[in-house]
Amino acid sequence: MRTTKAIHAVERLKTRSGNPHFAAVAVPGDLFYLVDRSGGTPDKRCEPLPLAEFVAFVDELGPKKPRKASKLDLAFEAQIKSSKR
């Protein structure tokens, strides 16, 4: 289960970045690190991290997923911003 969370975080990164060469590597002690194999050789992107820190690190990489918002959400946010002034 722990490895699944790390793999899903890397899959989200692959989708966001368009780079299918990212991979998660598990090491003893429930630590994970990210490698990028797009250059032909594995390029380590971070030091081994615990699961929660690894997922947070991977989620911060690459472009962010655009937030979906309806017209009503946008109007509500605009109303809140104008009321704070």
C-alpha positions as a LaTeX table, in Angstrom:
\begin{tabular}{lrrr}
\hline
Residue & $x$ (\AA) & $y$ (\AA) & $z$ (\AA) \\
\hline
Met1 & 0.00 & 0.00 & 0.00 \\
Arg2 & 2.81 & 2.41 & 0.83 \\
Thr3 & 4.47 & 1.83 & $-2.52$ \\
Thr4 & 1.14 & 2.39 & $-4.28$ \\
Lys5 & 0.88 & 5.96 & $-2.94$ \\
Ala6 & 4.38 & 6.74 & $-4.19$ \\
Ile7 & 3.69 & 5.22 & $-7.60$ \\
His8 & 0.41 & 7.13 & $-7.96$ \\
Ala9 & 2.20 & 10.39 & $-7.13$ \\
Val10 & 4.76 & 9.67 & $-9.86$ \\
Glu11 & 1.99 & 8.75 & $-12.33$ \\
Arg12 & 0.31 & 12.12 & $-11.64$ \\
Leu13 & 3.67 & 13.82 & $-12.27$ \\
Lys14 & 4.08 & 11.95 & $-15.56$ \\
Thr15 & 0.63 & 13.11 & $-16.67$ \\
Arg16 & 1.19 & 16.74 & $-15.65$ \\
Ser17 & 4.70 & 17.05 & $-17.07$ \\
Gly18 & 4.27 & 14.92 & $-20.19$ \\
Asn19 & 7.51 & 13.10 & $-19.33$ \\
Pro20 & 6.92 & 9.31 & $-19.15$ \\
His21 & 10.48 & 8.67 & $-17.93$ \\
Phe22 & 9.96 & 9.46 & $-14.22$ \\
Ala23 & 10.09 & 6.53 & $-11.79$ \\
Ala24 & 9.91 & 5.97 & $-8.05$ \\
Val25 & 12.59 & 3.81 & $-6.47$ \\
Ala26 & 12.01 & 2.17 & $-3.09$ \\
Val27 & 14.92 & 1.54 & $-0.75$ \\
Pro28 & 14.97 & $-0.30$ & 2.60 \\
Gly29 & 13.48 & 1.58 & 5.52 \\
Asp30 & 10.33 & 2.68 & 3.63 \\
Leu31 & 12.23 & 5.43 & 1.80 \\
Phe32 & 11.67 & 6.50 & $-1.80$ \\
Tyr33 & 13.50 & 8.65 & $-4.32$ \\
Leu34 & 12.62 & 9.95 & $-7.77$ \\
Val35 & 14.64 & 9.24 & $-10.90$ \\
Asp36 & 14.34 & 10.71 & $-14.39$ \\
Arg37 & 15.44 & 8.35 & $-17.16$ \\
Ser38 & 14.81 & 10.72 & $-20.07$ \\
Gly39 & 18.56 & 11.24 & $-20.62$ \\
Gly40 & 19.24 & 7.53 & $-21.04$ \\
Thr41 & 20.74 & 7.13 & $-17.59$ \\
Pro42 & 18.82 & 7.36 & $-14.29$ \\
Asp43 & 19.17 & 10.90 & $-12.92$ \\
Lys44 & 18.37 & 11.09 & $-9.20$ \\
Arg45 & 16.03 & 14.02 & $-8.49$ \\
Cys46 & 16.05 & 13.79 & $-4.67$ \\
Glu47 & 17.59 & 11.98 & $-1.76$ \\
Pro48 & 15.66 & 9.04 & $-0.22$ \\
Leu49 & 12.63 & 10.44 & 1.62 \\
Pro50 & 9.88 & 8.98 & 3.82 \\
Leu51 & 6.60 & 8.37 & 2.00 \\
Ala52 & 4.75 & 11.55 & 3.04 \\
Glu53 & 7.70 & 13.79 & 2.20 \\
Phe54 & 8.28 & 11.97 & $-1.10$ \\
Val55 & 4.64 & 12.43 & $-2.19$ \\
Ala56 & 4.76 & 16.13 & $-1.22$ \\
Phe57 & 8.03 & 16.58 & $-3.14$ \\
Val58 & 6.67 & 14.89 & $-6.27$ \\
Asp59 & 3.41 & 16.86 & $-6.12$ \\
Glu60 & 5.40 & 20.13 & $-6.10$ \\
Leu61 & 7.33 & 19.23 & $-9.28$ \\
Gly62 & 6.16 & 20.05 & $-12.76$ \\
Pro63 & 3.27 & 22.20 & $-13.86$ \\
Lys64 & 0.28 & 22.33 & $-11.58$ \\
Lys65 & $-3.03$ & 20.80 & $-12.62$ \\
Pro66 & $-5.44$ & 23.59 & $-13.53$ \\
Arg67 & $-8.16$ & 24.07 & $-10.97$ \\
Lys68 & $-11.70$ & 23.49 & $-12.21$ \\
Ala69 & $-14.14$ & 26.21 & $-11.24$ \\
Ser70 & $-17.66$ & 26.95 & $-12.36$ \\
Lys71 & $-18.94$ & 30.42 & $-13.25$ \\
Leu72 & $-20.65$ & 30.55 & $-9.88$ \\
Asp73 & $-17.39$ & 29.72 & $-8.06$ \\
Leu74 & $-15.56$ & 32.48 & $-9.91$ \\
Ala75 & $-18.34$ & 35.00 & $-9.22$ \\
Phe76 & $-18.33$ & 34.06 & $-5.53$ \\
Glu77 & $-14.53$ & 34.50 & $-5.31$ \\
Ala78 & $-14.79$ & 37.89 & $-7.03$ \\
Gln79 & $-17.49$ & 38.93 & $-4.56$ \\
Ile80 & $-15.33$ & 37.89 & $-1.61$ \\
Lys81 & $-12.32$ & 39.79 & $-2.97$ \\
Ser82 & $-14.36$ & 42.94 & $-3.50$ \\
Ser83 & $-15.87$ & 42.75 & 0.00 \\
Lys84 & $-12.41$ & 42.56 & 1.61 \\
Arg85 & $-11.38$ & 45.94 & 0.20 \\
\hline
\end{tabular}
